[in-house]
Amino acid sequence: MKKKVWLITGVSSGFGYELTKQLLAKGEIVVGTVRNEKNVIGLMEKYPDTFFRQFLDVTDIPKIQELVTNVREKLGRIDVVISNAGYGLFGAAEELTDSEVDHILATNLTGSIQLIRAVIPIMREQGHGRIIQISSYGGQVAFAGNSMYHATKWGIEGFVESVAQEVAPFDIGMTIVEPGGARTQFRYGSAQVANLMSEYNGNPAMPF
Ligand SMILES: NC(=O)c1ccc[n+]([C@@H]2O[C@H](COP(=O)([O-])OP(=O)(O)OC[C@H]3O[C@@H](n4cnc5c(N)ncnc54)[C@H](OP(=O)(O)O)[C@@H]3O)[C@@H](O)[C@H]2O)c1
């Protein structure tokens, strides 16, 4: 069977890293994006012909377009996209700064939206594709102290549910994944926690 070309954002740790490792072990081709390559040097050395590390901050919209165009040109197709890059922001809505609000929207919501918008024309032209959006359990329920994280995950789910109907006639499938809590870097440092949450109960709610 022909190897698939996968494009996965945020493969330096957590779900992205684990998915990449398992796909490469099965012989698939993975373009994995990172902001820092240190955690994927081992994969680059082990899979020089099938793992392609690309630098991307998903808040950089022109770079997203540049990346998908390059992948299409170099590898000929993009069979599966996993929109995975994201982080948690925990704190009472009133205490978050404007820049914290803007940055999580730019990353989890707009970054995912722009990635999906960028790959659809390629998948439509090639006549197939699968887009997998990593959302969260927190994309369907809400807890105090997680408002902006929920806003991004509920938001991306609404976007995907609508776009899935638009692209179905072109043989493009869309999947939303809603994990519960997992022991990734999300729980050990990558999530941002604002001050007031610790005053509420000493232990910010982080059920995902
Ligand atoms: N772990 C959980 O409990 C859980 C539960 C539900 C959903 N999720 C979702 O799962 C996805 C992956 O998270 P994870 O749990 O695997 O956490 P993780 O280990 O922290 O991995 C997150 C990945 O996203 C990347 N990333 C963050 N901001 C980025 C940006 N602006 N541009 C490009 N890449 C960026 C990180 O890169 P750097 O290394 O450069 O920071 C990292 O590679 C997220 O969408 C998260 O919301 C996680």
PDB file of C-alpha atoms and ligand atoms in Angstrom:
ATOM      1  CA  MET A   1       0.000   0.000   0.000  1.00  0.00           C
ATOM      2  CA  LYS A   2       1.245   3.497  -0.839  1.00  0.00           C
ATOM      3  CA  LYS A   3       2.724   5.398   2.092  1.00  0.00           C
ATOM      4  CA  LYS A   4       0.650   8.326   3.264  1.00  0.00           C
ATOM      5  CA  VAL A   5       2.052  11.825   3.695  1.00  0.00           C
ATOM      6  CA  TRP A   6       1.073  13.212   7.096  1.00  0.00           C
ATOM      7  CA  LEU A   7       1.437  16.831   8.181  1.00  0.00           C
ATOM      8  CA  ILE A   8       1.343  17.212  11.954  1.00  0.00           C
ATOM      9  CA  THR A   9       1.747  20.453  13.920  1.00  0.00           C
ATOM     10  CA  GLY A  10       3.496  20.517  17.297  1.00  0.00           C
ATOM     11  CA  VAL A  11       5.510  17.293  17.248  1.00  0.00           C
ATOM     12  CA  SER A  12       8.136  18.296  19.804  1.00  0.00           C
ATOM     13  CA  SER A  13       6.270  16.590  22.655  1.00  0.00           C
ATOM     14  CA  GLY A  14       3.042  14.958  23.802  1.00  0.00           C
ATOM     15  CA  PHE A  15       0.470  13.613  21.360  1.00  0.00           C
ATOM     16  CA  GLY A  16       2.255  15.068  18.337  1.00  0.00           C
ATOM     17  CA  TYR A  17       5.541  13.409  19.191  1.00  0.00           C
ATOM     18  CA  GLU A  18       3.939  10.056  20.028  1.00  0.00           C
ATOM     19  CA  LEU A  19       1.827  10.014  16.853  1.00  0.00           C
ATOM     20  CA  THR A  20       4.869  10.887  14.764  1.00  0.00           C
ATOM     21  CA  LYS A  21       6.962   8.166  16.353  1.00  0.00           C
ATOM     22  CA  GLN A  22       4.286   5.525  15.775  1.00  0.00           C
ATOM     23  CA  LEU A  23       3.571   6.580  12.186  1.00  0.00           C
ATOM     24  CA  LEU A  24       7.262   6.561  11.275  1.00  0.00           C
ATOM     25  CA  ALA A  25       7.647   3.111  12.820  1.00  0.00           C
ATOM     26  CA  LYS A  26       4.844   1.936  10.503  1.00  0.00           C
ATOM     27  CA  GLY A  27       6.671   3.316   7.466  1.00  0.00           C
ATOM     28  CA  GLU A  28       4.562   6.425   6.888  1.00  0.00           C
ATOM     29  CA  ILE A  29       5.960   9.806   5.775  1.00  0.00           C
ATOM     30  CA  VAL A  30       5.616  12.585   8.345  1.00  0.00           C
ATOM     31  CA  VAL A  31       6.184  16.305   8.024  1.00  0.00           C
ATOM     32  CA  GLY A  32       6.254  17.425  11.641  1.00  0.00           C
ATOM     33  CA  THR A  33       6.359  21.036  12.775  1.00  0.00           C
ATOM     34  CA  VAL A  34       8.308  22.308  15.770  1.00  0.00           C
ATOM     35  CA  ARG A  35       9.373  25.624  17.221  1.00  0.00           C
ATOM     36  CA  ASN A  36      12.539  24.039  18.604  1.00  0.00           C
ATOM     37  CA  GLU A  37      14.075  20.938  17.038  1.00  0.00           C
ATOM     38  CA  LYS A  38      15.917  19.594  20.085  1.00  0.00           C
ATOM     39  CA  ASN A  39      13.312  16.926  20.938  1.00  0.00           C
ATOM     40  CA  VAL A  40      13.076  15.573  17.396  1.00  0.00           C
ATOM     41  CA  ILE A  41      16.752  15.253  16.533  1.00  0.00           C
ATOM     42  CA  GLY A  42      16.551  11.535  17.353  1.00  0.00           C
ATOM     43  CA  LEU A  43      13.666  11.096  14.870  1.00  0.00           C
ATOM     44  CA  MET A  44      15.531  13.085  12.224  1.00  0.00           C
ATOM     45  CA  GLU A  45      18.541  10.787  12.599  1.00  0.00           C
ATOM     46  CA  LYS A  46      16.506   7.577  12.686  1.00  0.00           C
ATOM     47  CA  TYR A  47      14.192   8.417   9.768  1.00  0.00           C
ATOM     48  CA  PRO A  48      16.180  10.697   7.420  1.00  0.00           C
ATOM     49  CA  ASP A  49      14.077   9.686   4.392  1.00  0.00           C
ATOM     50  CA  THR A  50      10.596   9.762   5.918  1.00  0.00           C
ATOM     51  CA  PHE A  51      10.637  12.388   8.676  1.00  0.00           C
ATOM     52  CA  PHE A  52      10.791  16.027   7.675  1.00  0.00           C
ATOM     53  CA  ARG A  53      11.097  18.554  10.470  1.00  0.00           C
ATOM     54  CA  GLN A  54       9.762  21.981   9.636  1.00  0.00           C
ATOM     55  CA  PHE A  55       9.829  25.079  11.817  1.00  0.00           C
ATOM     56  CA  LEU A  56       6.427  26.657  12.385  1.00  0.00           C
ATOM     57  CA  ASP A  57       4.803  28.870  14.944  1.00  0.00           C
ATOM     58  CA  VAL A  58       1.115  28.433  14.098  1.00  0.00           C
ATOM     59  CA  THR A  59       0.426  32.087  14.944  1.00  0.00           C
ATOM     60  CA  ASP A  60       2.433  32.998  11.825  1.00  0.00           C
ATOM     61  CA  ILE A  61      -0.283  32.732   9.172  1.00  0.00           C
ATOM     62  CA  PRO A  62       1.827  33.439   6.041  1.00  0.00           C
ATOM     63  CA  LYS A  63       4.255  30.733   7.214  1.00  0.00           C
ATOM     64  CA  ILE A  64       1.400  28.188   7.371  1.00  0.00           C
ATOM     65  CA  GLN A  65       0.581  28.846   3.729  1.00  0.00           C
ATOM     66  CA  GLU A  66       4.261  28.703   2.769  1.00  0.00           C
ATOM     67  CA  LEU A  67       4.660  25.377   4.593  1.00  0.00           C
ATOM     68  CA  VAL A  68       1.723  23.573   2.980  1.00  0.00           C
ATOM     69  CA  THR A  69       2.725  24.846  -0.465  1.00  0.00           C
ATOM     70  CA  ASN A  70       6.266  23.536   0.062  1.00  0.00           C
ATOM     71  CA  VAL A  71       5.057  20.134   1.273  1.00  0.00           C
ATOM     72  CA  ARG A  72       2.809  19.793  -1.743  1.00  0.00           C
ATOM     73  CA  GLU A  73       5.628  20.771  -4.093  1.00  0.00           C
ATOM     74  CA  LYS A  74       8.268  18.524  -2.503  1.00  0.00           C
ATOM     75  CA  LEU A  75       6.208  15.435  -1.594  1.00  0.00           C
ATOM     76  CA  GLY A  76       3.457  15.672  -4.190  1.00  0.00           C
ATOM     77  CA  ARG A  77       0.483  15.413  -1.840  1.00  0.00           C
ATOM     78  CA  ILE A  78      -0.787  15.807   1.719  1.00  0.00           C
ATOM     79  CA  ASP A  79      -2.954  12.837   2.639  1.00  0.00           C
ATOM     80  CA  VAL A  80      -3.599  13.557   6.315  1.00  0.00           C
ATOM     81  CA  VAL A  81      -3.255  16.698   8.410  1.00  0.00           C
ATOM     82  CA  ILE A  82      -3.268  16.570  12.191  1.00  0.00           C
ATOM     83  CA  SER A  83      -3.883  20.012  13.654  1.00  0.00           C
ATOM     84  CA  ASN A  84      -2.436  19.315  17.065  1.00  0.00           C
ATOM     85  CA  ALA A  85      -0.380  22.326  18.254  1.00  0.00           C
ATOM     86  CA  GLY A  86      -1.983  24.015  21.208  1.00  0.00           C
ATOM     87  CA  TYR A  87      -1.702  24.793  24.879  1.00  0.00           C
ATOM     88  CA  GLY A  88      -3.833  25.415  27.949  1.00  0.00           C
ATOM     89  CA  LEU A  89      -4.467  28.732  29.667  1.00  0.00           C
ATOM     90  CA  PHE A  90      -5.968  28.510  33.113  1.00  0.00           C
ATOM     91  CA  GLY A  91      -7.165  31.405  35.216  1.00  0.00           C
ATOM     92  CA  ALA A  92     -10.265  33.438  36.018  1.00  0.00           C
ATOM     93  CA  ALA A  93     -11.535  35.287  32.936  1.00  0.00           C
ATOM     94  CA  GLU A  94     -11.187  38.662  34.666  1.00  0.00           C
ATOM     95  CA  GLU A  95      -7.515  38.241  35.518  1.00  0.00           C
ATOM     96  CA  LEU A  96      -6.197  37.135  32.141  1.00  0.00           C
ATOM     97  CA  THR A  97      -4.284  39.808  30.266  1.00  0.00           C
ATOM     98  CA  ASP A  98      -5.329  40.951  26.805  1.00  0.00           C
ATOM     99  CA  SER A  99      -2.191  39.445  25.341  1.00  0.00           C
ATOM    100  CA  GLU A 100      -2.846  36.070  27.013  1.00  0.00           C
ATOM    101  CA  VAL A 101      -6.361  36.098  25.522  1.00  0.00           C
ATOM    102  CA  ASP A 102      -5.092  37.081  22.083  1.00  0.00           C
ATOM    103  CA  HIS A 103      -2.259  34.566  22.080  1.00  0.00           C
ATOM    104  CA  ILE A 104      -4.323  31.488  22.934  1.00  0.00           C
ATOM    105  CA  LEU A 105      -6.918  32.469  20.328  1.00  0.00           C
ATOM    106  CA  ALA A 106      -4.133  32.961  17.758  1.00  0.00           C
ATOM    107  CA  THR A 107      -2.636  29.571  18.575  1.00  0.00           C
ATOM    108  CA  ASN A 108      -5.425  27.115  19.336  1.00  0.00           C
ATOM    109  CA  LEU A 109      -8.197  28.694  17.261  1.00  0.00           C
ATOM    110  CA  THR A 110      -6.881  30.877  14.433  1.00  0.00           C
ATOM    111  CA  GLY A 111      -3.775  28.725  13.944  1.00  0.00           C
ATOM    112  CA  SER A 112      -5.925  25.626  13.482  1.00  0.00           C
ATOM    113  CA  ILE A 113      -8.435  27.444  11.262  1.00  0.00           C
ATOM    114  CA  GLN A 114      -5.716  28.823   8.988  1.00  0.00           C
ATOM    115  CA  LEU A 115      -3.971  25.460   8.710  1.00  0.00           C
ATOM    116  CA  ILE A 116      -7.229  23.814   7.667  1.00  0.00           C
ATOM    117  CA  ARG A 117      -8.049  26.624   5.218  1.00  0.00           C
ATOM    118  CA  ALA A 118      -4.587  26.278   3.698  1.00  0.00           C
ATOM    119  CA  VAL A 119      -4.763  22.519   3.076  1.00  0.00           C
ATOM    120  CA  ILE A 120      -8.310  22.285   1.741  1.00  0.00           C
ATOM    121  CA  PRO A 121      -7.493  23.549  -1.793  1.00  0.00           C
ATOM    122  CA  ILE A 122      -4.636  21.026  -2.012  1.00  0.00           C
ATOM    123  CA  MET A 123      -6.817  18.145  -0.852  1.00  0.00           C
ATOM    124  CA  ARG A 124      -9.647  19.250  -3.145  1.00  0.00           C
ATOM    125  CA  GLU A 125      -7.265  19.289  -6.105  1.00  0.00           C
ATOM    126  CA  GLN A 126      -5.774  15.879  -5.296  1.00  0.00           C
ATOM    127  CA  GLY A 127      -9.275  14.473  -4.765  1.00  0.00           C
ATOM    128  CA  HIS A 128      -8.891  13.139  -1.241  1.00  0.00           C
ATOM    129  CA  GLY A 129      -7.720  13.956   2.263  1.00  0.00           C
ATOM    130  CA  ARG A 130      -8.362  13.621   5.972  1.00  0.00           C
ATOM    131  CA  ILE A 131      -8.079  16.466   8.471  1.00  0.00           C
ATOM    132  CA  ILE A 132      -7.845  15.523  12.130  1.00  0.00           C
ATOM    133  CA  GLN A 133      -8.341  18.308  14.654  1.00  0.00           C
ATOM    134  CA  ILE A 134      -7.091  17.646  18.162  1.00  0.00           C
ATOM    135  CA  SER A 135      -9.679  19.346  20.333  1.00  0.00           C
ATOM    136  CA  SER A 136     -10.412  18.276  23.910  1.00  0.00           C
ATOM    137  CA  TYR A 137     -12.946  16.947  26.328  1.00  0.00           C
ATOM    138  CA  GLY A 138     -12.950  20.657  27.153  1.00  0.00           C
ATOM    139  CA  GLY A 139     -14.403  21.265  23.686  1.00  0.00           C
ATOM    140  CA  GLN A 140     -17.760  19.922  24.789  1.00  0.00           C
ATOM    141  CA  VAL A 141     -17.967  20.684  28.524  1.00  0.00           C
ATOM    142  CA  ALA A 142     -16.892  23.718  30.586  1.00  0.00           C
ATOM    143  CA  PHE A 143     -15.183  24.173  33.945  1.00  0.00           C
ATOM    144  CA  ALA A 144     -14.474  27.310  35.968  1.00  0.00           C
ATOM    145  CA  GLY A 145     -11.019  28.763  35.422  1.00  0.00           C
ATOM    146  CA  ASN A 146     -10.660  27.388  31.890  1.00  0.00           C
ATOM    147  CA  SER A 147     -12.733  29.897  29.928  1.00  0.00           C
ATOM    148  CA  MET A 148     -10.234  30.809  27.220  1.00  0.00           C
ATOM    149  CA  TYR A 149      -9.133  27.230  26.656  1.00  0.00           C
ATOM    150  CA  HIS A 150     -12.802  26.269  26.277  1.00  0.00           C
ATOM    151  CA  ALA A 151     -13.388  29.237  23.956  1.00  0.00           C
ATOM    152  CA  THR A 152     -10.677  27.952  21.620  1.00  0.00           C
ATOM    153  CA  LYS A 153     -11.750  24.315  21.695  1.00  0.00           C
ATOM    154  CA  TRP A 154     -15.492  24.965  21.433  1.00  0.00           C
ATOM    155  CA  GLY A 155     -14.675  27.451  18.672  1.00  0.00           C
ATOM    156  CA  ILE A 156     -12.573  25.079  16.617  1.00  0.00           C
ATOM    157  CA  GLU A 157     -15.190  22.359  16.958  1.00  0.00           C
ATOM    158  CA  GLY A 158     -17.882  24.656  15.509  1.00  0.00           C
ATOM    159  CA  PHE A 159     -15.570  25.547  12.639  1.00  0.00           C
ATOM    160  CA  VAL A 160     -14.725  21.912  11.878  1.00  0.00           C
ATOM    161  CA  GLU A 161     -18.337  20.745  12.066  1.00  0.00           C
ATOM    162  CA  SER A 162     -19.337  23.345   9.491  1.00  0.00           C
ATOM    163  CA  VAL A 163     -16.363  22.907   7.154  1.00  0.00           C
ATOM    164  CA  ALA A 164     -16.750  19.114   7.242  1.00  0.00           C
ATOM    165  CA  GLN A 165     -20.073  19.570   5.452  1.00  0.00           C
ATOM    166  CA  GLU A 166     -18.502  21.874   2.866  1.00  0.00           C
ATOM    167  CA  VAL A 167     -15.683  19.500   1.956  1.00  0.00           C
ATOM    168  CA  ALA A 168     -17.451  16.127   2.137  1.00  0.00           C
ATOM    169  CA  PRO A 169     -18.421  16.252  -1.577  1.00  0.00           C
ATOM    170  CA  PHE A 170     -14.691  16.442  -2.445  1.00  0.00           C
ATOM    171  CA  ASP A 171     -13.844  13.242  -0.571  1.00  0.00           C
ATOM    172  CA  ILE A 172     -12.214  15.175   2.252  1.00  0.00           C
ATOM    173  CA  GLY A 173     -13.055  13.799   5.688  1.00  0.00           C
ATOM    174  CA  MET A 174     -12.739  15.693   8.946  1.00  0.00           C
ATOM    175  CA  THR A 175     -12.355  14.216  12.413  1.00  0.00           C
ATOM    176  CA  ILE A 176     -12.456  15.904  15.818  1.00  0.00           C
ATOM    177  CA  VAL A 177     -10.527  14.161  18.596  1.00  0.00           C
ATOM    178  CA  GLU A 178     -11.516  15.027  22.172  1.00  0.00           C
ATOM    179  CA  PRO A 179      -8.924  13.612  24.572  1.00  0.00           C
ATOM    180  CA  GLY A 180      -9.341  13.668  28.323  1.00  0.00           C
ATOM    181  CA  GLY A 181      -6.385  14.322  30.606  1.00  0.00           C
ATOM    182  CA  ALA A 182      -3.115  12.821  29.385  1.00  0.00           C
ATOM    183  CA  ARG A 183       0.380  12.982  30.837  1.00  0.00           C
ATOM    184  CA  THR A 184       1.961  15.160  28.157  1.00  0.00           C
ATOM    185  CA  GLN A 185       3.881  18.434  28.547  1.00  0.00           C
ATOM    186  CA  PHE A 186       0.435  20.074  28.608  1.00  0.00           C
ATOM    187  CA  ARG A 187       0.129  18.944  32.211  1.00  0.00           C
ATOM    188  CA  TYR A 188       3.805  19.461  33.049  1.00  0.00           C
ATOM    189  CA  GLY A 189       4.676  22.970  32.036  1.00  0.00           C
ATOM    190  CA  SER A 190       3.287  23.974  28.661  1.00  0.00           C
ATOM    191  CA  ALA A 191      -0.085  25.132  30.035  1.00  0.00           C
ATOM    192  CA  GLN A 192      -0.125  28.714  31.355  1.00  0.00           C
ATOM    193  CA  VAL A 193      -1.662  29.206  34.798  1.00  0.00           C
ATOM    194  CA  ALA A 194      -2.694  32.675  35.981  1.00  0.00           C
ATOM    195  CA  ASN A 195      -2.213  33.745  39.604  1.00  0.00           C
ATOM    196  CA  LEU A 196      -5.727  33.985  40.947  1.00  0.00           C
ATOM    197  CA  MET A 197      -6.487  30.352  40.261  1.00  0.00           C
ATOM    198  CA  SER A 198      -4.124  29.245  42.968  1.00  0.00           C
ATOM    199  CA  GLU A 199      -5.900  31.568  45.401  1.00  0.00           C
ATOM    200  CA  TYR A 200      -9.234  29.916  44.575  1.00  0.00           C
ATOM    201  CA  ASN A 201      -8.289  26.444  45.670  1.00  0.00           C
ATOM    202  CA  GLY A 202      -4.541  26.026  45.534  1.00  0.00           C
ATOM    203  CA  ASN A 203      -4.893  23.607  42.669  1.00  0.00           C
ATOM    204  CA  PRO A 204      -6.213  24.911  39.369  1.00  0.00           C
ATOM    205  CA  ALA A 205      -8.800  22.697  37.748  1.00  0.00           C
ATOM    206  CA  MET A 206      -7.068  20.980  34.859  1.00  0.00           C
ATOM    207  CA  PRO A 207      -9.264  18.033  33.948  1.00  0.00           C
ATOM    208  CA  PHE A 208      -7.822  17.712  30.418  1.00  0.00           C
TER     209      PHE A 208
HETATM  210  N1  LIG B   1      -2.654  16.482  27.468  1.00  0.00           N
HETATM  211  C1  LIG B   1      -3.928  16.652  27.713  1.00  0.00           C
HETATM  212  O1  LIG B   1      -4.401  16.421  28.842  1.00  0.00           O
HETATM  213  C2  LIG B   1      -4.833  17.128  26.597  1.00  0.00           C
HETATM  214  C3  LIG B   1      -6.205  16.891  26.727  1.00  0.00           C
HETATM  215  C4  LIG B   1      -7.060  17.321  25.723  1.00  0.00           C
HETATM  216  C5  LIG B   1      -6.549  17.943  24.595  1.00  0.00           C
HETATM  217  N2  LIG B   1      -5.218  18.164  24.492  1.00  0.00           N
HETATM  218  C6  LIG B   1      -4.744  18.846  23.279  1.00  0.00           C
HETATM  219  O2  LIG B   1      -3.742  18.057  22.670  1.00  0.00           O
HETATM  220  C7  LIG B   1      -2.944  18.896  21.832  1.00  0.00           C
HETATM  221  C8  LIG B   1      -1.479  18.553  22.065  1.00  0.00           C
HETATM  222  O3  LIG B   1      -1.134  18.849  23.392  1.00  0.00           O
HETATM  223  P1  LIG B   1      -0.274  17.874  24.294  1.00  0.00           P
HETATM  224  O4  LIG B   1      -1.137  17.393  25.390  1.00  0.00           O
HETATM  225  O5  LIG B   1       0.432  16.877  23.457  1.00  0.00           O
HETATM  226  O6  LIG B   1       0.736  18.938  24.970  1.00  0.00           O
HETATM  227  P2  LIG B   1       2.259  19.264  24.724  1.00  0.00           P
HETATM  228  O7  LIG B   1       3.097  18.091  25.082  1.00  0.00           O
HETATM  229  O8  LIG B   1       2.483  20.549  25.454  1.00  0.00           O
HETATM  230  O9  LIG B   1       2.384  19.494  23.145  1.00  0.00           O
HETATM  231  C9  LIG B   1       1.885  20.658  22.543  1.00  0.00           C
HETATM  232  C10 LIG B   1       2.606  20.886  21.231  1.00  0.00           C
HETATM  233  O10 LIG B   1       2.063  22.086  20.634  1.00  0.00           O
HETATM  234  C11 LIG B   1       3.135  22.937  20.266  1.00  0.00           C
HETATM  235  N3  LIG B   1       2.758  24.341  20.260  1.00  0.00           N
HETATM  236  C12 LIG B   1       2.222  25.083  21.245  1.00  0.00           C
HETATM  237  N4  LIG B   1       2.037  26.342  20.839  1.00  0.00           N
HETATM  238  C13 LIG B   1       2.471  26.399  19.539  1.00  0.00           C
HETATM  239  C14 LIG B   1       2.562  27.422  18.566  1.00  0.00           C
HETATM  240  N5  LIG B   1       2.178  28.687  18.812  1.00  0.00           N
HETATM  241  N6  LIG B   1       3.056  27.111  17.355  1.00  0.00           N
HETATM  242  C15 LIG B   1       3.470  25.858  17.070  1.00  0.00           C
HETATM  243  N7  LIG B   1       3.434  24.846  17.950  1.00  0.00           N
HETATM  244  C16 LIG B   1       2.942  25.136  19.183  1.00  0.00           C
HETATM  245  C17 LIG B   1       4.215  22.659  21.315  1.00  0.00           C
HETATM  246  O11 LIG B   1       5.461  23.114  20.833  1.00  0.00           O
HETATM  247  P3  LIG B   1       6.615  23.642  21.806  1.00  0.00           P
HETATM  248  O12 LIG B   1       7.326  22.396  22.329  1.00  0.00           O
HETATM  249  O13 LIG B   1       7.448  24.499  20.929  1.00  0.00           O
HETATM  250  O14 LIG B   1       5.937  24.399  22.923  1.00  0.00           O
HETATM  251  C18 LIG B   1       4.112  21.145  21.421  1.00  0.00           C
HETATM  252  O15 LIG B   1       4.804  20.530  20.364  1.00  0.00           O
HETATM  253  C19 LIG B   1      -3.301  20.349  22.190  1.00  0.00           C
HETATM  254  O16 LIG B   1      -4.117  20.873  21.159  1.00  0.00           O
HETATM  255  C20 LIG B   1      -4.078  20.207  23.492  1.00  0.00           C
HETATM  256  O17 LIG B   1      -5.020  21.235  23.667  1.00  0.00           O
HETATM  257  C21 LIG B   1      -4.336  17.772  25.469  1.00  0.00           C
END
